[in-house]
Short mmCIF file of C-alpha atoms in Angstrom, two decimals:
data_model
loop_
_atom_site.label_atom_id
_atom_site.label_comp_id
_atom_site.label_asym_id
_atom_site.label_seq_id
_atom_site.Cartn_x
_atom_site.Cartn_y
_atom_site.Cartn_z
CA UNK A 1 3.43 16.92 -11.85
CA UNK A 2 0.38 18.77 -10.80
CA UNK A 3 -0.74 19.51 -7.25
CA UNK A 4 -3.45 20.68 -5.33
CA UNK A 5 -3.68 23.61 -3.02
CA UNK A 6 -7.06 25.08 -1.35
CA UNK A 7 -9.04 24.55 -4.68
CA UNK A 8 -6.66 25.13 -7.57
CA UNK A 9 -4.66 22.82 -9.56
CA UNK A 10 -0.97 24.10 -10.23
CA UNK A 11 2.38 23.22 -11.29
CA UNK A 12 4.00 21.62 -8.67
CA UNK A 13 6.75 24.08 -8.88
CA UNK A 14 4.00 26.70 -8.05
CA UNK A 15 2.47 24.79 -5.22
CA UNK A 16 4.54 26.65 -2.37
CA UNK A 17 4.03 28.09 1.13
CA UNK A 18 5.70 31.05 2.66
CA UNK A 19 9.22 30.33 4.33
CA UNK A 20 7.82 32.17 7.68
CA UNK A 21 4.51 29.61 7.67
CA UNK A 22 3.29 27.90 11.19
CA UNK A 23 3.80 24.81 8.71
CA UNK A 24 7.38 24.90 8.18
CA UNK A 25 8.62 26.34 11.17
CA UNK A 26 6.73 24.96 14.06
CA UNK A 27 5.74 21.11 11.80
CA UNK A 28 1.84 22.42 12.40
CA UNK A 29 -0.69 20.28 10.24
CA UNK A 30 -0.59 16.32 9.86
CA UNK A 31 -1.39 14.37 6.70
CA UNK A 32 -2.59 10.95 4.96
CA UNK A 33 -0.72 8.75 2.78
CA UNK A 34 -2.89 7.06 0.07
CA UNK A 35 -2.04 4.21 -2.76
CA UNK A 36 -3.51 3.67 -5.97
CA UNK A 37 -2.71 0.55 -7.78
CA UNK A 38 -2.45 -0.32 -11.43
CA UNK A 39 -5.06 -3.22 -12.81
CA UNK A 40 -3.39 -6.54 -13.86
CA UNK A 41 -4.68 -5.07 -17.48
CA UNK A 42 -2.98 -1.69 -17.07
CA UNK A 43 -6.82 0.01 -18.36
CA UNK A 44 -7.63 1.18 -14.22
CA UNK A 45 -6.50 2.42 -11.44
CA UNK A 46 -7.70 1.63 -8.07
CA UNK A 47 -7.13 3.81 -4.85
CA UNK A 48 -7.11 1.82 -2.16
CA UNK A 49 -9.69 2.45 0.72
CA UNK A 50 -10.21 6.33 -0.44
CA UNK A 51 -13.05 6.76 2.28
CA UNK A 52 -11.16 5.49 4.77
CA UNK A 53 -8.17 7.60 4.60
CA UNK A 54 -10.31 10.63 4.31
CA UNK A 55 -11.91 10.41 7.55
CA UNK A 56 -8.99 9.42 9.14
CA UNK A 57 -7.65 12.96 7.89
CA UNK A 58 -10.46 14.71 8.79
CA UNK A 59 -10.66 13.35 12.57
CA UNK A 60 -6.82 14.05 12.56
CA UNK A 61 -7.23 17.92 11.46
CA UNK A 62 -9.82 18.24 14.03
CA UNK A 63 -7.92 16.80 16.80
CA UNK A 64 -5.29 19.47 15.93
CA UNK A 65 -7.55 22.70 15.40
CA UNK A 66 -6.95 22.31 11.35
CA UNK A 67 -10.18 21.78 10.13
CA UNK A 68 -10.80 20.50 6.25
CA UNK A 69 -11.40 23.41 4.27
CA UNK A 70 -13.95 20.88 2.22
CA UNK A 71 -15.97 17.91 3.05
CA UNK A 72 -15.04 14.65 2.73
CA UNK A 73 -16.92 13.82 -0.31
CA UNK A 74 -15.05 17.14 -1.86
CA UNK A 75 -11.77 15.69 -0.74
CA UNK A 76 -12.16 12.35 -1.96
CA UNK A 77 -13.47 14.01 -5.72
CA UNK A 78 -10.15 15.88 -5.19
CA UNK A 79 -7.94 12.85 -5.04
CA UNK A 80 -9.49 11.03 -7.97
CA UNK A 81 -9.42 14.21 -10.42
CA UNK A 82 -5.76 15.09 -9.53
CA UNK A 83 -4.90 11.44 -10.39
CA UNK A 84 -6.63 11.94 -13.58
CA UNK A 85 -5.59 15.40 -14.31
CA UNK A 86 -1.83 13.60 -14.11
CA UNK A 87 -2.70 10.85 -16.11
CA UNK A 88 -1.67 8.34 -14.04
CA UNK A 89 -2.08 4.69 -15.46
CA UNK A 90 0.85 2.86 -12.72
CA UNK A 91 0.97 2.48 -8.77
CA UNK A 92 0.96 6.27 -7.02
CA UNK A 93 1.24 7.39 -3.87
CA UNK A 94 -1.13 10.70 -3.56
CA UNK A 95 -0.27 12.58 0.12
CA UNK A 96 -3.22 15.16 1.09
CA UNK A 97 -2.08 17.84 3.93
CA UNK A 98 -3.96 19.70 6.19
CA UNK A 99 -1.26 22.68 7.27
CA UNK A 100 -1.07 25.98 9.12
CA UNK A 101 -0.68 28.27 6.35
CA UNK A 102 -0.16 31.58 8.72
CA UNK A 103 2.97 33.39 8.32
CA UNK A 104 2.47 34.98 12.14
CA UNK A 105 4.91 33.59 14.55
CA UNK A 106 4.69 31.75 17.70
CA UNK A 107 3.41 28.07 17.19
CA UNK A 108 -0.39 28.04 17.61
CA UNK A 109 -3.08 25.94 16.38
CA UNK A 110 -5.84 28.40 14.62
CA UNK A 111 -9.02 26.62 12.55
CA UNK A 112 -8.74 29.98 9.89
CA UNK A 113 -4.66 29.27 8.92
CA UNK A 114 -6.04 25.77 7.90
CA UNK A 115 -4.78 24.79 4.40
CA UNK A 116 -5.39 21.48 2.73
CA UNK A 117 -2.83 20.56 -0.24
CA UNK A 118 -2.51 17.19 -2.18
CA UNK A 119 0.15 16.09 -4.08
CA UNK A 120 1.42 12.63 -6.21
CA UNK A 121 3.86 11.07 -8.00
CA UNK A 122 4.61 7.10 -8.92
CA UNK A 123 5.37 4.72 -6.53
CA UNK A 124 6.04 1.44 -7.08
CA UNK A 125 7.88 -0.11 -3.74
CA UNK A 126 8.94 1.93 -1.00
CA UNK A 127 11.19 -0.85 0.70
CA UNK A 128 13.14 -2.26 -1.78
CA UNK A 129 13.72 -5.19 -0.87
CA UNK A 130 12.40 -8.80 -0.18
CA UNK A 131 13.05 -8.56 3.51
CA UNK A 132 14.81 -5.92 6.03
CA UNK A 133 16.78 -6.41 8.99
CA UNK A 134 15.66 -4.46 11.93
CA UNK A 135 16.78 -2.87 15.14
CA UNK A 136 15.49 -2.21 18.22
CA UNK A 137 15.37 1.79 18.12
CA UNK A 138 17.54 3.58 21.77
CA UNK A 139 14.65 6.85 20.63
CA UNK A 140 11.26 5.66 22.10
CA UNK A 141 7.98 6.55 20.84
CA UNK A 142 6.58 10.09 21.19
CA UNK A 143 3.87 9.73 23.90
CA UNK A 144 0.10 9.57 22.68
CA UNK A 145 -0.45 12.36 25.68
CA UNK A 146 2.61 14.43 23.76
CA UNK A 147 2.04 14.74 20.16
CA UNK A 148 -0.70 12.35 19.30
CA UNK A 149 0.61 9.46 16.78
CA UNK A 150 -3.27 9.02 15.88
CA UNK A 151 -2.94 12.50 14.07
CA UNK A 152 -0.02 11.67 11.67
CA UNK A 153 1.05 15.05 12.77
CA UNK A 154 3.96 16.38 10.13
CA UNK A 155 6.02 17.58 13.06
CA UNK A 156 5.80 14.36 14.87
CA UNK A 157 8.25 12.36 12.15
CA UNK A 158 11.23 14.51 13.37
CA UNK A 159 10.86 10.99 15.89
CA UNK A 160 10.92 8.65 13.28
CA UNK A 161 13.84 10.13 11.13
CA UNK A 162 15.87 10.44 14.20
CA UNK A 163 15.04 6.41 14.89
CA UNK A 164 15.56 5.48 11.01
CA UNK A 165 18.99 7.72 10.78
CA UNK A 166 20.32 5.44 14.17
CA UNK A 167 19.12 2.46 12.14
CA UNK A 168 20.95 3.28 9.11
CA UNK A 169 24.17 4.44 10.64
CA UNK A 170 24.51 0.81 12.45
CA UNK A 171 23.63 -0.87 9.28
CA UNK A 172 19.80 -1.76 9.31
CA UNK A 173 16.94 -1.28 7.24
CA UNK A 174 14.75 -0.03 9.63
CA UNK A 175 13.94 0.87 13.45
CA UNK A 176 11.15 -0.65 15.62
CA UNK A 177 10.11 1.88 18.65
CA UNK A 178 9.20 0.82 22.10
CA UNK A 179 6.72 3.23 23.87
CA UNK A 180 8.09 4.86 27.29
CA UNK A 181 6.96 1.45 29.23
CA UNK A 182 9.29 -0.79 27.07
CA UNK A 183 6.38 -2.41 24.78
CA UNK A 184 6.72 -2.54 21.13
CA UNK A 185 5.24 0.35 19.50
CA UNK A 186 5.62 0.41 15.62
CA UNK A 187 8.27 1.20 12.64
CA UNK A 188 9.47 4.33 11.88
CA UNK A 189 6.55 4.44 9.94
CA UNK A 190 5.37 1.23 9.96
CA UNK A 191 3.19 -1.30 11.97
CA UNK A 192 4.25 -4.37 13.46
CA UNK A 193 3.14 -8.18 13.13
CA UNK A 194 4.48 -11.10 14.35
CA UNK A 195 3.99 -14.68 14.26
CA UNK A 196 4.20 -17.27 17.23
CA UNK A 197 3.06 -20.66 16.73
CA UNK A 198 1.10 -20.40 13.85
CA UNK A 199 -0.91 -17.15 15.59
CA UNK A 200 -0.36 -13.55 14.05
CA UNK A 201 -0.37 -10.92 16.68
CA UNK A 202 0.20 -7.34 16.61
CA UNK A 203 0.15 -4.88 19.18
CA UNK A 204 -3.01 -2.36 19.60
CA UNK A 205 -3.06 1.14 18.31
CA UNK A 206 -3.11 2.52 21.68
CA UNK A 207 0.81 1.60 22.08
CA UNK A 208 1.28 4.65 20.87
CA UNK A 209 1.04 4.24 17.18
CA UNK A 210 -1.10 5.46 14.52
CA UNK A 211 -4.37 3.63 13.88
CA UNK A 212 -3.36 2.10 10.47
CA UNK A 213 -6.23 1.48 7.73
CA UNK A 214 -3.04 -0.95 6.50
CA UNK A 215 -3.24 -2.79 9.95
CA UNK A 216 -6.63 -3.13 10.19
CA UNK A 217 -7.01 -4.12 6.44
CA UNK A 218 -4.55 -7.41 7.02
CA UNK A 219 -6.43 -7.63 10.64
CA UNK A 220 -9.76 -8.02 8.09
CA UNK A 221 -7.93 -10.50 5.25
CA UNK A 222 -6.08 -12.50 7.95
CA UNK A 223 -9.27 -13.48 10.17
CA UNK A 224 -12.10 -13.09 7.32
CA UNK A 225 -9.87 -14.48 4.06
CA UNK A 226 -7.57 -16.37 5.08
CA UNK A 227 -8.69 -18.44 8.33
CA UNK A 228 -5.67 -17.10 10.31
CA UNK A 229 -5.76 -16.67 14.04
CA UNK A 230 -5.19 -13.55 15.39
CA UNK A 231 -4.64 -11.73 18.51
CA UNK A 232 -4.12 -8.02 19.85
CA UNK A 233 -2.06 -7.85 22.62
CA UNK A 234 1.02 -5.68 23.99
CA UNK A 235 4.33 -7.46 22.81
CA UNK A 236 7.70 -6.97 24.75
CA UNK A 237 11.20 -6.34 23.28
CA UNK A 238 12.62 -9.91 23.66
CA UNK A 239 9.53 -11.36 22.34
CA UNK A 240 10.50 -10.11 18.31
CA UNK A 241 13.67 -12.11 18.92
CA UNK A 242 12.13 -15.14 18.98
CA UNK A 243 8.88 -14.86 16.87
CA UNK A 244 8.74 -17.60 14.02
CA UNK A 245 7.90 -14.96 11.39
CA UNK A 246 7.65 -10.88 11.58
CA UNK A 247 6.31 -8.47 8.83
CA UNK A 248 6.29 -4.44 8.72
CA UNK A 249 3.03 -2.81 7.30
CA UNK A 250 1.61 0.56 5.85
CA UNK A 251 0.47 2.23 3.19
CA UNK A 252 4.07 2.81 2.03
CA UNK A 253 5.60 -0.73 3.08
CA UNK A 254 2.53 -2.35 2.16
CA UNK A 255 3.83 -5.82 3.80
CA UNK A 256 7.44 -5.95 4.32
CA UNK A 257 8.76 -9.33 5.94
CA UNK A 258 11.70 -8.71 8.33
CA UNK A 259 14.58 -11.18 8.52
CA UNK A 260 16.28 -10.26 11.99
CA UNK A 261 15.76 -8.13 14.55
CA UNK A 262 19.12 -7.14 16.52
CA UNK A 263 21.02 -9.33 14.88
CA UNK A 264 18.89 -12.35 16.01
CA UNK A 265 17.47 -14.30 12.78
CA UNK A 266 14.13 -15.08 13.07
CA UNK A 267 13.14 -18.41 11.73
CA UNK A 268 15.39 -19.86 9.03
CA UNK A 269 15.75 -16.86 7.70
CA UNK A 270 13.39 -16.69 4.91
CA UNK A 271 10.12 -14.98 3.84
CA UNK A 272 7.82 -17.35 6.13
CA UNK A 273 4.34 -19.08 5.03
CA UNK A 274 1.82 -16.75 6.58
CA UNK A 275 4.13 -13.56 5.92
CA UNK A 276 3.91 -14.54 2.16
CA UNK A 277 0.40 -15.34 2.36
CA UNK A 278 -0.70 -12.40 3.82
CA UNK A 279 1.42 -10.68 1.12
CA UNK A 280 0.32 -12.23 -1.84
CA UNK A 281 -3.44 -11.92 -0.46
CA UNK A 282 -2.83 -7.81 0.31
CA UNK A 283 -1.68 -7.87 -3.16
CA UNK A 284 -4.52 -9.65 -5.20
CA UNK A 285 -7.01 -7.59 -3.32
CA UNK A 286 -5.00 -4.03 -4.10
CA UNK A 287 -5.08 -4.44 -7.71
CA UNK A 288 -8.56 -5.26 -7.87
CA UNK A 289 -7.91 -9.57 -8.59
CA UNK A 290 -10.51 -10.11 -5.24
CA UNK A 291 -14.11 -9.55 -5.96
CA UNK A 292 -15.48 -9.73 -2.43
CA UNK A 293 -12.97 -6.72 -1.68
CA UNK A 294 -14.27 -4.59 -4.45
CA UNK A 295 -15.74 -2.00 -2.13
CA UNK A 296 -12.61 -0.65 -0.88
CA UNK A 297 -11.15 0.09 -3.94
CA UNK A 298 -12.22 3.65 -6.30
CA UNK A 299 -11.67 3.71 -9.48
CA UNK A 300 -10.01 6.85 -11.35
CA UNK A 301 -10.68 5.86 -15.33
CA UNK A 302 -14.78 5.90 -15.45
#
């Protein structure tokens, strides 16, 4: 594969920073994670709300003192043509990075050590598998006020892996984090839905948790689409143990629907109605089957 690193296209095997960098020592720079999806007729590829995750990558490498070396309209061209120069014709998963290139030591955040690489590779599912069971994670949720979730800072997922290895070693799929107050925060890198009485609610991006184009794309299909009700609202613990229906979602897990949580089995067990429909929805609009949804989707092949 070929990657991307402050304006050159390499080998990936060329694509390397300096053992001693702020980057790898000190987990300085933060990053977006971006999907392109195949068309039902294999002839395009679409990447899913490009713009979007731009922005969202260029307001995260401010917040930290990393500014984009390029604009946004640069960094956007740069996705596209490294999918292209790949020839990628399947689903992808393209991850740009803003880091702290510097080999100085001491961890500080400088705008000149900023460094912005991009990388790809197919992707089909990231969860494999029709539904997960999930626990409720003993870690909680770095603090906002700490390391800012809103950044997807690269040093901040030393958190999640801790929460995911927990999960894994007691024999889950997955961990859901509660923030320092005890409310539900997100996935390990995932956000949360649930369903009550025919109402899909999710908890608000300031519990905590990144603000997730994912998220606020189902918020969009759910209310706009689909005629669902919807509410944001803090959730507590015990409340996932009885919702009708829960589902995980991001740009990785796209929408994962989760069977139990703790043990408890939520509904009868099964993929339930508005989880599926929300799935099957998220999925004709990816892949370009949606007309009215057009606009968030760039093409590569033009």
């Amino acid at each position: 594969m070929l990657s991307y690193i402050d304006g050159n296209i390499v080998d990936e095997a060329h694509a390397t920073v300096s053992i001693r960098s702020r980057a790898l020592n000190y987990g300085l720079g933060c990053f977006g994670g971006i999907r392109a999806y195949a068309s039902d007729d294999g002839k395009q590829l679409f990447v899913f709300r490009l713009a979007d995750h731009v922005r969202r990558l260029a307001d995260s490498a401010k917040i930290l003192f990393l500014p984009l070396p390029i604009s946004t309209s640069e960094l956007s061209s740069a996705v596209l043509d490294l999918l292209r120069r790949n020839d990628l014709h399947e689903d992808a998963y393209v991850r740009p990075m803003v880091i702290s290139k510097t080999a100085k030591l001491a961890p500080l955040l400088r705008e000149e050590d900023a460094s912005l690489v991009i990388w790809c590779m197919p992707l089909q599912r990231y969860i494999d598998k029709d539904s997960i069971d999930v626990c409720i994670s003993s870690w909680r949720r770095t603090p906002d006020n700490s390391i800012p979730a809103r950044t997807k800072p690269t040093g901040g997922y030393l958190n999640s892996a801790l929460a995911r290895r927990e999960a894994y070693d007691n024999g889950f799929d997955e961990a859901i984090f509660l923030t320092g107050q005890g409310m539900v925060s997100e996935g390990s890198a995932e956000h949360v839905f649930i369903v009550r009485n025919g109402v899909l609610i999710s908890p608000p991006s300031t519990e905590d948790n990144l603000d997730g184009i994912t998220r606020r794309t189902l918020i969009t299909l759910a209310t706009e689409d689909l005629g669902l009700s919807f509410v944001e609202r803090p959730i507590g613990r015990t409340e996932l143990y009885v919702a009708d229906e829960m589902f995980l979602c991001g740009t990785g897990a796209q929408v994962t629907p989760v069977r139990s949580v703790d043990r408890r089995v939520l509904g009868d067990g099964g993929i339930g109605p508005i989880t599926k429909q929300m799935g099957d929805h998220f999925q004709a609009v990816v892949h370009g089957r949606v007309d009215d949804r057009r606009e968030w989707l760039s093409p590569v092949w033009v």
